[in-house]
Amino acid sequence: EAGVAQSPRYKIIEKRQSVAFWCNPISGHATLYWYQQILGQGPKLLIQFQNNGVVDDSQLPKDRFSAERLKGVDSTLKIQPAKLEDSAVYLCASSSMETGGSYGYTFGSGTRLTVV
Amino acid sequence: DAKTTQPTSMDCAEGRAANLPCNHSTISGNEYVYWYRQIHSQGPQYIIHGLKNNETNEMASLIITEDRKSSTLILPHATLRDTAVYYCIVFRTDNYGQNFVFGPGTRLSVLP
């Protein structure tokens, strides 16, 4: 099966600019996650979707970050305006609870954001 | 916060077994132990998971203690390509609201 697709792979922007990331999960996976990974740290959850509804966005900085998952398939994560501390890798993952989540999550390769 | 503790880093000689420990003393009865690894510039990759019994697949073996408070991931014949950060995670598979909480993991360096 095809994996989780993310784009772009790399992005460099100036602070106060806006940026958007795109994720296409594995077909049929109802649950989609966005994680932020700062260099040297483990990934940190930003938001979790179940179909097109938000399950957990408690760690999403809502003053500047937003995410949507229209039609319960693809998802976009936006940052506006970006700060220097937003420099990180943004990982998208998906999972299927119908299989009991037995294999946990499948992650994409991530988008590396550099804010200068 | 992550419910697991792991050593920050480990070294292993190529061709030898790599044994990566993980403590999860507060694990609940319905929580699985998952292991993922992250090779540089890639997303985390699934390795193995288990509940109570020891598990083995083509990548690794997972040994869970009888009291389930700790586990060990074993890579039987480590290669240079196994150099990565290894994450141990406890997780319920029957709860839509739960999600993976990652700690800093163990950085494994396989040395030639």
mmCIF file with all atom_site columns, C-alpha atoms in Angstrom, chain A residues 20-102:
data_model
loop_
_atom_site.group_PDB
_atom_site.id
_atom_site.type_symbol
_atom_site.label_atom_id
_atom_site.label_alt_id
_atom_site.label_comp_id
_atom_site.label_asym_id
_atom_site.label_entity_id
_atom_site.label_seq_id
_atom_site.pdbx_PDB_ins_code
_atom_site.Cartn_x
_atom_site.Cartn_y
_atom_site.Cartn_z
_atom_site.occupancy
_atom_site.B_iso_or_equiv
_atom_site.pdbx_formal_charge
_atom_site.auth_seq_id
_atom_site.auth_comp_id
_atom_site.auth_asym_id
_atom_site.auth_atom_id
_atom_site.pdbx_PDB_model_num
ATOM 1  C CA . ALA A 1 20  ? 1.164   25.529 4.667  1.00 0.00 ? 20  ALA A CA 1
ATOM 2  C CA . PHE A 1 21  ? 1.914   21.834 4.713  1.00 0.00 ? 21  PHE A CA 1
ATOM 3  C CA . TRP A 1 22  ? -0.094  19.097 3.043  1.00 0.00 ? 22  TRP A CA 1
ATOM 4  C CA . CYS A 1 23  ? -0.664  15.480 4.036  1.00 0.00 ? 23  CYS A CA 1
ATOM 5  C CA . ASN A 1 24  ? -2.361  12.596 2.241  1.00 0.00 ? 24  ASN A CA 1
ATOM 6  C CA . PRO A 1 25  ? -2.854  9.655  4.604  1.00 0.00 ? 25  PRO A CA 1
ATOM 7  C CA . ILE A 1 26  ? -3.050  5.971  3.763  1.00 0.00 ? 26  ILE A CA 1
ATOM 8  C CA . SER A 1 27  ? -6.315  5.212  2.009  1.00 0.00 ? 27  SER A CA 1
ATOM 9  C CA . GLY A 1 28  ? -9.015  4.221  4.470  1.00 0.00 ? 28  GLY A CA 1
ATOM 10 C CA . HIS A 1 29  ? -7.201  5.471  7.567  1.00 0.00 ? 29  HIS A CA 1
ATOM 11 C CA . ALA A 1 30  ? -9.731  7.414  9.602  1.00 0.00 ? 30  ALA A CA 1
ATOM 12 C CA . THR A 1 31  ? -7.299  8.921  12.098 1.00 0.00 ? 31  THR A CA 1
ATOM 13 C CA . LEU A 1 32  ? -4.737  11.537 11.116 1.00 0.00 ? 32  LEU A CA 1
ATOM 14 C CA . TYR A 1 33  ? -2.128  13.219 13.280 1.00 0.00 ? 33  TYR A CA 1
ATOM 15 C CA . TRP A 1 34  ? 0.215   16.170 12.927 1.00 0.00 ? 34  TRP A CA 1
ATOM 16 C CA . TYR A 1 35  ? 3.379   16.122 15.027 1.00 0.00 ? 35  TYR A CA 1
ATOM 17 C CA . GLN A 1 36  ? 6.072   18.747 15.465 1.00 0.00 ? 36  GLN A CA 1
ATOM 18 C CA . GLN A 1 37  ? 9.635   17.535 15.973 1.00 0.00 ? 37  GLN A CA 1
ATOM 19 C CA . ILE A 1 38  ? 12.246  20.025 17.105 1.00 0.00 ? 38  ILE A CA 1
ATOM 20 C CA . LEU A 1 39  ? 15.839  19.015 16.512 1.00 0.00 ? 39  LEU A CA 1
ATOM 21 C CA . GLY A 1 40  ? 17.058  16.562 19.139 1.00 0.00 ? 40  GLY A CA 1
ATOM 22 C CA . GLN A 1 41  ? 13.614  15.900 20.603 1.00 0.00 ? 41  GLN A CA 1
ATOM 23 C CA . GLY A 1 42  ? 10.909  13.301 20.103 1.00 0.00 ? 42  GLY A CA 1
ATOM 24 C CA . PRO A 1 43  ? 7.843   14.223 18.061 1.00 0.00 ? 43  PRO A CA 1
ATOM 25 C CA . LYS A 1 44  ? 5.144   16.209 19.879 1.00 0.00 ? 44  LYS A CA 1
ATOM 26 C CA . LEU A 1 45  ? 1.479   15.940 18.928 1.00 0.00 ? 45  LEU A CA 1
ATOM 27 C CA . LEU A 1 46  ? -0.111  19.097 17.560 1.00 0.00 ? 46  LEU A CA 1
ATOM 28 C CA . ILE A 1 47  ? -3.517  17.830 16.486 1.00 0.00 ? 47  ILE A CA 1
ATOM 29 C CA . GLN A 1 48  ? -5.421  14.580 16.000 1.00 0.00 ? 48  GLN A CA 1
ATOM 30 C CA . PHE A 1 49  ? -8.360  14.133 13.605 1.00 0.00 ? 49  PHE A CA 1
ATOM 31 C CA . GLN A 1 50  ? -10.893 11.332 13.526 1.00 0.00 ? 50  GLN A CA 1
ATOM 32 C CA . ASN A 1 51  ? -12.356 11.504 10.007 1.00 0.00 ? 51  ASN A CA 1
ATOM 33 C CA . ASN A 1 52  ? -12.925 15.262 9.628  1.00 0.00 ? 52  ASN A CA 1
ATOM 34 C CA . GLY A 1 53  ? -13.460 15.992 13.325 1.00 0.00 ? 53  GLY A CA 1
ATOM 35 C CA . VAL A 1 54  ? -10.831 17.170 15.799 1.00 0.00 ? 54  VAL A CA 1
ATOM 36 C CA . VAL A 1 55  ? -10.160 14.719 18.656 1.00 0.00 ? 55  VAL A CA 1
ATOM 37 C CA . ASP A 1 56  ? -7.274  16.523 20.372 1.00 0.00 ? 56  ASP A CA 1
ATOM 38 C CA . ASP A 1 57  ? -5.795  19.929 19.615 1.00 0.00 ? 57  ASP A CA 1
ATOM 39 C CA . SER A 1 58  ? -4.772  20.802 23.164 1.00 0.00 ? 58  SER A CA 1
ATOM 40 C CA . GLN A 1 59  ? -1.129  21.362 22.181 1.00 0.00 ? 59  GLN A CA 1
ATOM 41 C CA . LEU A 1 60  ? -1.791  23.334 19.006 1.00 0.00 ? 60  LEU A CA 1
ATOM 42 C CA . PRO A 1 61  ? -0.763  27.016 19.361 1.00 0.00 ? 61  PRO A CA 1
ATOM 43 C CA . LYS A 1 62  ? -4.076  28.259 18.048 1.00 0.00 ? 62  LYS A CA 1
ATOM 44 C CA . ASP A 1 63  ? -3.020  31.888 17.809 1.00 0.00 ? 63  ASP A CA 1
ATOM 45 C CA . ARG A 1 64  ? -0.800  30.988 14.857 1.00 0.00 ? 64  ARG A CA 1
ATOM 46 C CA . PHE A 1 65  ? -1.393  27.366 13.879 1.00 0.00 ? 65  PHE A CA 1
ATOM 47 C CA . SER A 1 66  ? -4.469  25.982 12.173 1.00 0.00 ? 66  SER A CA 1
ATOM 48 C CA . ALA A 1 67  ? -5.306  22.651 10.609 1.00 0.00 ? 67  ALA A CA 1
ATOM 49 C CA . GLU A 1 68  ? -8.159  21.198 8.674  1.00 0.00 ? 68  GLU A CA 1
ATOM 50 C CA . ARG A 1 69  ? -9.136  17.875 7.230  1.00 0.00 ? 69  ARG A CA 1
ATOM 51 C CA . LEU A 1 70  ? -11.907 18.485 4.764  1.00 0.00 ? 70  LEU A CA 1
ATOM 52 C CA . LYS A 1 71  ? -13.843 15.412 3.637  1.00 0.00 ? 71  LYS A CA 1
ATOM 53 C CA . GLY A 1 72  ? -11.916 13.293 6.119  1.00 0.00 ? 72  GLY A CA 1
ATOM 54 C CA . VAL A 1 73  ? -9.025  12.524 3.777  1.00 0.00 ? 73  VAL A CA 1
ATOM 55 C CA . ASP A 1 74  ? -6.251  15.051 3.034  1.00 0.00 ? 74  ASP A CA 1
ATOM 56 C CA . SER A 1 75  ? -5.155  17.532 5.653  1.00 0.00 ? 75  SER A CA 1
ATOM 57 C CA . THR A 1 76  ? -3.362  20.861 5.691  1.00 0.00 ? 76  THR A CA 1
ATOM 58 C CA . LEU A 1 77  ? -1.472  22.483 8.539  1.00 0.00 ? 77  LEU A CA 1
ATOM 59 C CA . LYS A 1 78  ? -0.895  26.229 8.390  1.00 0.00 ? 78  LYS A CA 1
ATOM 60 C CA . ILE A 1 79  ? 1.313   28.581 10.358 1.00 0.00 ? 79  ILE A CA 1
ATOM 61 C CA . GLN A 1 80  ? 0.587   32.308 10.224 1.00 0.00 ? 80  GLN A CA 1
ATOM 62 C CA . PRO A 1 81  ? 2.661   34.224 11.167 1.00 0.00 ? 81  PRO A CA 1
ATOM 63 C CA . ALA A 1 82  ? 5.729   32.024 11.615 1.00 0.00 ? 82  ALA A CA 1
ATOM 64 C CA . LYS A 1 83  ? 8.240   32.543 14.419 1.00 0.00 ? 83  LYS A CA 1
ATOM 65 C CA . LEU A 1 84  ? 11.853  31.447 14.616 1.00 0.00 ? 84  LEU A CA 1
ATOM 66 C CA . GLU A 1 85  ? 10.927  28.772 17.185 1.00 0.00 ? 85  GLU A CA 1
ATOM 67 C CA . ASP A 1 86  ? 8.621   27.107 14.642 1.00 0.00 ? 86  ASP A CA 1
ATOM 68 C CA . SER A 1 87  ? 11.687  25.734 12.872 1.00 0.00 ? 87  SER A CA 1
ATOM 69 C CA . ALA A 1 88  ? 11.136  21.981 13.068 1.00 0.00 ? 88  ALA A CA 1
ATOM 70 C CA . VAL A 1 89  ? 10.105  18.913 11.130 1.00 0.00 ? 89  VAL A CA 1
ATOM 71 C CA . TYR A 1 90  ? 6.351   18.570 10.777 1.00 0.00 ? 90  TYR A CA 1
ATOM 72 C CA . LEU A 1 91  ? 5.283   14.936 10.620 1.00 0.00 ? 91  LEU A CA 1
ATOM 73 C CA . CYS A 1 92  ? 1.954   13.585 9.499  1.00 0.00 ? 92  CYS A CA 1
ATOM 74 C CA . ALA A 1 93  ? 0.785   10.120 10.518 1.00 0.00 ? 93  ALA A CA 1
ATOM 75 C CA . SER A 1 94  ? -2.329  8.046  10.029 1.00 0.00 ? 94  SER A CA 1
ATOM 76 C CA . SER A 1 95  ? -3.815  4.965  11.623 1.00 0.00 ? 95  SER A CA 1
ATOM 77 C CA . SER A 1 96  ? -6.756  2.648  11.225 1.00 0.00 ? 96  SER A CA 1
ATOM 78 C CA . MET A 1 97  ? -8.715  1.798  14.335 1.00 0.00 ? 97  MET A CA 1
ATOM 79 C CA . GLU A 1 98  ? -10.686 -0.735 12.304 1.00 0.00 ? 98  GLU A CA 1
ATOM 80 C CA . THR A 1 99  ? -7.673  -3.020 12.515 1.00 0.00 ? 99  THR A CA 1
ATOM 81 C CA . GLY A 1 100 ? -7.347  -2.298 16.193 1.00 0.00 ? 100 GLY A CA 1
ATOM 82 C CA . GLY A 1 101 ? -4.534  0.087  15.474 1.00 0.00 ? 101 GLY A CA 1
ATOM 83 C CA . SER A 1 102 ? -2.377  -2.996 15.691 1.00 0.00 ? 102 SER A CA 1
#
